[in-house]
JSON list of C-alpha atoms in Angstrom, two decimals:
[
{"chain": "A", "resi": 1344, "resn": "MET", "atom": "CA", "xyz": [-1.15, 13.52, -8.98]},
{"chain": "A", "resi": 1345, "resn": "ASN", "atom": "CA", "xyz": [-0.68, 15.60, -5.84]},
{"chain": "A", "resi": 1346, "resn": "ARG", "atom": "CA", "xyz": [-0.83, 14.14, -2.34]},
{"chain": "A", "resi": 1347, "resn": "SER", "atom": "CA", "xyz": [-4.20, 15.54, -1.34]},
{"chain": "A", "resi": 1348, "resn": "THR", "atom": "CA", "xyz": [-5.85, 14.16, -4.50]},
{"chain": "A", "resi": 1349, "resn": "SER", "atom": "CA", "xyz": [-4.26, 10.78, -3.95]},
{"chain": "A", "resi": 1350, "resn": "ARG", "atom": "CA", "xyz": [-5.38, 10.76, -0.31]},
{"chain": "A", "resi": 1351, "resn": "MET", "atom": "CA", "xyz": [-8.94, 11.70, -1.33]},
{"chain": "A", "resi": 1352, "resn": "LEU", "atom": "CA", "xyz": [-9.09, 8.95, -3.97]},
{"chain": "A", "resi": 1353, "resn": "ASP", "atom": "CA", "xyz": [-7.82, 6.39, -1.44]},
{"chain": "A", "resi": 1354, "resn": "ARG", "atom": "CA", "xyz": [-10.53, 7.51, 1.00]},
{"chain": "A", "resi": 1355, "resn": "VAL", "atom": "CA", "xyz": [-13.26, 7.34, -1.68]},
{"chain": "A", "resi": 1356, "resn": "LYS", "atom": "CA", "xyz": [-12.19, 3.80, -2.54]},
{"chain": "A", "resi": 1357, "resn": "ALA", "atom": "CA", "xyz": [-12.20, 2.84, 1.15]},
{"chain": "A", "resi": 1358, "resn": "VAL", "atom": "CA", "xyz": [-15.69, 4.35, 1.59]},
{"chain": "A", "resi": 1359, "resn": "TYR", "atom": "CA", "xyz": [-16.96, 2.32, -1.38]},
{"chain": "A", "resi": 1360, "resn": "LEU", "atom": "CA", "xyz": [-15.49, -0.89, 0.05]},
{"chain": "A", "resi": 1361, "resn": "PHE", "atom": "CA", "xyz": [-16.96, -0.11, 3.49]},
{"chain": "A", "resi": 1362, "resn": "ILE", "atom": "CA", "xyz": [-20.44, 0.34, 2.01]},
{"chain": "A", "resi": 1363, "resn": "LYS", "atom": "CA", "xyz": [-20.02, -2.84, -0.04]},
{"chain": "A", "resi": 1364, "resn": "GLU", "atom": "CA", "xyz": [-19.07, -4.80, 3.08]},
{"chain": "A", "resi": 1365, "resn": "LYS", "atom": "CA", "xyz": [-21.80, -3.39, 5.36]},
{"chain": "A", "resi": 1366, "resn": "GLY", "atom": "CA", "xyz": [-24.71, -3.14, 2.92]},
{"chain": "A", "resi": 1367, "resn": "THR", "atom": "CA", "xyz": [-26.70, 0.00, 3.70]},
{"chain": "A", "resi": 1368, "resn": "VAL", "atom": "CA", "xyz": [-24.96, 2.58, 5.91]},
{"chain": "A", "resi": 1369, "resn": "THR", "atom": "CA", "xyz": [-25.60, 6.14, 7.01]},
{"chain": "A", "resi": 1370, "resn": "THR", "atom": "CA", "xyz": [-23.41, 9.14, 6.33]},
{"chain": "A", "resi": 1371, "resn": "THR", "atom": "CA", "xyz": [-22.70, 9.40, 10.06]},
{"chain": "A", "resi": 1372, "resn": "GLU", "atom": "CA", "xyz": [-21.58, 5.75, 10.26]},
{"chain": "A", "resi": 1373, "resn": "ILE", "atom": "CA", "xyz": [-19.11, 6.37, 7.45]},
{"chain": "A", "resi": 1374, "resn": "ALA", "atom": "CA", "xyz": [-17.83, 9.56, 9.12]},
{"chain": "A", "resi": 1375, "resn": "GLU", "atom": "CA", "xyz": [-17.29, 7.72, 12.40]},
{"chain": "A", "resi": 1376, "resn": "GLU", "atom": "CA", "xyz": [-15.53, 4.81, 10.68]},
{"chain": "A", "resi": 1377, "resn": "PHE", "atom": "CA", "xyz": [-13.06, 7.08, 8.87]},
{"chain": "A", "resi": 1378, "resn": "GLY", "atom": "CA", "xyz": [-12.72, 9.83, 11.49]},
{"chain": "A", "resi": 1379, "resn": "THR", "atom": "CA", "xyz": [-13.93, 12.58, 9.15]},
{"chain": "A", "resi": 1380, "resn": "THR", "atom": "CA", "xyz": [-16.78, 15.05, 9.15]},
{"chain": "A", "resi": 1381, "resn": "ASP", "atom": "CA", "xyz": [-20.18, 14.35, 7.62]},
{"chain": "A", "resi": 1382, "resn": "ARG", "atom": "CA", "xyz": [-19.40, 17.05, 5.02]},
{"chain": "A", "resi": 1383, "resn": "THR", "atom": "CA", "xyz": [-16.21, 15.29, 3.92]},
{"chain": "A", "resi": 1384, "resn": "VAL", "atom": "CA", "xyz": [-18.09, 12.01, 3.64]},
{"chain": "A", "resi": 1385, "resn": "GLN", "atom": "CA", "xyz": [-20.82, 13.75, 1.63]},
{"chain": "A", "resi": 1386, "resn": "ARG", "atom": "CA", "xyz": [-18.23, 15.00, -0.88]},
{"chain": "A", "resi": 1387, "resn": "ASP", "atom": "CA", "xyz": [-16.84, 11.46, -1.21]},
{"chain": "A", "resi": 1388, "resn": "LEU", "atom": "CA", "xyz": [-20.33, 10.04, -1.68]},
{"chain": "A", "resi": 1389, "resn": "ASN", "atom": "CA", "xyz": [-21.06, 12.65, -4.33]},
{"chain": "A", "resi": 1390, "resn": "VAL", "atom": "CA", "xyz": [-18.04, 11.39, -6.30]},
{"chain": "A", "resi": 1391, "resn": "LEU", "atom": "CA", "xyz": [-19.27, 7.81, -5.98]},
{"chain": "A", "resi": 1392, "resn": "ALA", "atom": "CA", "xyz": [-22.86, 8.74, -6.87]},
{"chain": "A", "resi": 1393, "resn": "TYR", "atom": "CA", "xyz": [-21.75, 10.79, -9.88]},
{"chain": "A", "resi": 1394, "resn": "ASN", "atom": "CA", "xyz": [-19.96, 7.70, -11.18]},
{"chain": "A", "resi": 1395, "resn": "GLY", "atom": "CA", "xyz": [-23.00, 5.51, -10.56]},
{"chain": "A", "resi": 1396, "resn": "LEU", "atom": "CA", "xyz": [-21.37, 3.42, -7.82]},
{"chain": "A", "resi": 1397, "resn": "VAL", "atom": "CA", "xyz": [-23.63, 4.27, -4.87]},
{"chain": "A", "resi": 1398, "resn": "THR", "atom": "CA", "xyz": [-27.21, 5.35, -4.43]},
{"chain": "A", "resi": 1399, "resn": "SER", "atom": "CA", "xyz": [-29.24, 6.78, -1.59]},
{"chain": "A", "resi": 1400, "resn": "PRO", "atom": "CA", "xyz": [-32.47, 4.78, -1.20]},
{"chain": "A", "resi": 1401, "resn": "SER", "atom": "CA", "xyz": [-33.56, 7.14, 1.57]},
{"chain": "A", "resi": 1402, "resn": "ARG", "atom": "CA", "xyz": [-32.14, 10.38, 2.89]},
{"chain": "A", "resi": 1403, "resn": "GLY", "atom": "CA", "xyz": [-28.80, 9.87, 4.63]},
{"chain": "A", "resi": 1404, "resn": "GLN", "atom": "CA", "xyz": [-28.52, 6.17, 3.84]},
{"chain": "A", "resi": 1405, "resn": "TRP", "atom": "CA", "xyz": [-26.26, 4.73, 1.15]},
{"chain": "A", "resi": 1406, "resn": "THR", "atom": "CA", "xyz": [-25.86, 1.44, -0.68]},
{"chain": "A", "resi": 1407, "resn": "ILE", "atom": "CA", "xyz": [-23.82, 0.32, -3.68]},
{"chain": "A", "resi": 1408, "resn": "THR", "atom": "CA", "xyz": [-25.34, -0.10, -7.12]},
{"chain": "A", "resi": 1409, "resn": "LYS", "atom": "CA", "xyz": [-25.09, -3.14, -9.36]},
{"chain": "A", "resi": 1410, "resn": "LYS", "atom": "CA", "xyz": [-22.54, -1.40, -11.58]},
{"chain": "A", "resi": 1411, "resn": "ARG", "atom": "CA", "xyz": [-19.50, -3.60, -12.01]},
{"chain": "A", "resi": 1412, "resn": "VAL", "atom": "CA", "xyz": [-16.27, -2.22, -10.63]},
{"chain": "A", "resi": 1413, "resn": "LYS", "atom": "CA", "xyz": [-12.69, -3.39, -11.04]},
{"chain": "A", "resi": 1414, "resn": "ILE", "atom": "CA", "xyz": [-10.81, -2.53, -7.86]},
{"chain": "A", "resi": 1415, "resn": "SER", "atom": "CA", "xyz": [-7.05, -2.40, -7.99]}
]
């Protein structure tokens, strides 16, 4: 796996754990926490949503789903 892919996967995992810890968060809160743009966060959230790990109960807000996840 190349470095940029590995870095992206690490960030996606960190975003998931951040949402899990905080409950419901906004895209902007995530961007500020990780020092990235809203667009980068949106791409990460799309990966998580595609895999059924997060959902957006209202526009711009995110929370984790009840899907079980093994984090290593």
